[in-house]
XYZ file of C-alpha atoms in Angstrom:
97
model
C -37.750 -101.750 12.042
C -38.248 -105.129 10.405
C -38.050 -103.151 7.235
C -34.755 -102.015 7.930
C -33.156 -105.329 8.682
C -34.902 -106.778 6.023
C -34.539 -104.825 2.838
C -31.372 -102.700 4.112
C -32.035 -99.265 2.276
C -28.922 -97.042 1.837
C -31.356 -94.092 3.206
C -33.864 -93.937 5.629
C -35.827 -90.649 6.925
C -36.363 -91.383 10.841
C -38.804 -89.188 12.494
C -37.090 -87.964 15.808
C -39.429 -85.374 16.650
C -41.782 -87.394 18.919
C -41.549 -88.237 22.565
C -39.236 -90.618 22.346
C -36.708 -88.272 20.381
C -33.248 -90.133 18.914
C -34.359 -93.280 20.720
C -36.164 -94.608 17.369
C -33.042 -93.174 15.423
C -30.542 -95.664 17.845
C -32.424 -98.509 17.070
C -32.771 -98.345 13.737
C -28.903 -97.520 13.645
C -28.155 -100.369 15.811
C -30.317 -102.723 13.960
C -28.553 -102.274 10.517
C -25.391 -100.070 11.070
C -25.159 -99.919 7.189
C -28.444 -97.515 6.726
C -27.551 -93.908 6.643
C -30.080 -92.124 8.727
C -31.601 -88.943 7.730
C -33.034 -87.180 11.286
C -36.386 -85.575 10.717
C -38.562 -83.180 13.109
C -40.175 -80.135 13.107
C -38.030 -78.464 15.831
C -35.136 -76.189 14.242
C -33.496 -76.373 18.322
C -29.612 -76.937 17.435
C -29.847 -79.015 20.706
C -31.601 -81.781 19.227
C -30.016 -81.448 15.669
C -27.129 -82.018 18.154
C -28.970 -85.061 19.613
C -29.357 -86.269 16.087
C -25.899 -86.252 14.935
C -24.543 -87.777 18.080
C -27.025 -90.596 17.644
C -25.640 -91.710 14.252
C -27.959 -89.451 11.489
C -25.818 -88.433 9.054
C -28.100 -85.015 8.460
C -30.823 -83.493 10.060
C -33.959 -82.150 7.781
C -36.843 -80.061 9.851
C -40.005 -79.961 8.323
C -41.149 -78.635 6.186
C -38.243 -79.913 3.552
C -35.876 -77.146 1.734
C -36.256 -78.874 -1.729
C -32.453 -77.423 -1.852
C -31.337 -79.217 0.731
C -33.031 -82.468 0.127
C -31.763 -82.603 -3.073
C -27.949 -82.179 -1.813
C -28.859 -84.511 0.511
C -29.941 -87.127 -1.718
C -27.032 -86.080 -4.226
C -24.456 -86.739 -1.590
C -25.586 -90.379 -0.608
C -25.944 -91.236 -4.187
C -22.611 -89.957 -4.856
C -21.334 -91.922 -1.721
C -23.131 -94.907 -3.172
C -21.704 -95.004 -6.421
C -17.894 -94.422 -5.085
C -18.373 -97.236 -2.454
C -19.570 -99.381 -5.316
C -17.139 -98.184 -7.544
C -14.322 -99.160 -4.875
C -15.450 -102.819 -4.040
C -15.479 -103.878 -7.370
C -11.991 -103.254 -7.502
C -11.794 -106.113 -4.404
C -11.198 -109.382 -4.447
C -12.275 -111.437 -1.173
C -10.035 -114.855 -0.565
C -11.489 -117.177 1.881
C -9.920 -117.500 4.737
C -7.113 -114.755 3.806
């Protein structure tokens, strides 16, 4: 968790499968709201892809990977990246205004 408030990746792959389920994905959500998080478990169960998504992942991935999938995946944040960066450059920030 350090690492995510630390070096504030615009991904992170958060292993919900275990016993304590979306907790870890809540926290990590919580601790840097700016990290899209990428839910990953072996269960295909659409309750806890369900669980997931309500608990701030932006996807869900069940092991093992679809390389098809991942790929979009990845695509889609880049692309979401890039326009975001794209958009604030465009800003101007007064202090104070």
């Amino acid at each position: 968790l350090n690492l995510i408030k630390d070096a504030a990746p615009d991904l992170a792959f958060v292993w919900t499968g275990g016993p304590q389920g979306t907790s870890l994905l809540e926290t990590v959500r919580t601790s840097n709201p700016s990290v899209r998080a990428v839910a990953v478990s072996r269960s295909f169960k659409v309750s806890e892809v369900l669980d997931a998504l309500d608990s701030g992942a932006i996807d869900y991935c069940a092991l093992p990977f679809d390389d098809t999938h991942l790929k979009t995946l990845l695509d889609t944040c880049l692309q979401d990246h890039l326009l975001l960066a794209i958009s604030l450059e465009g800003m101007s920030f007064v202090p104070g205004g």
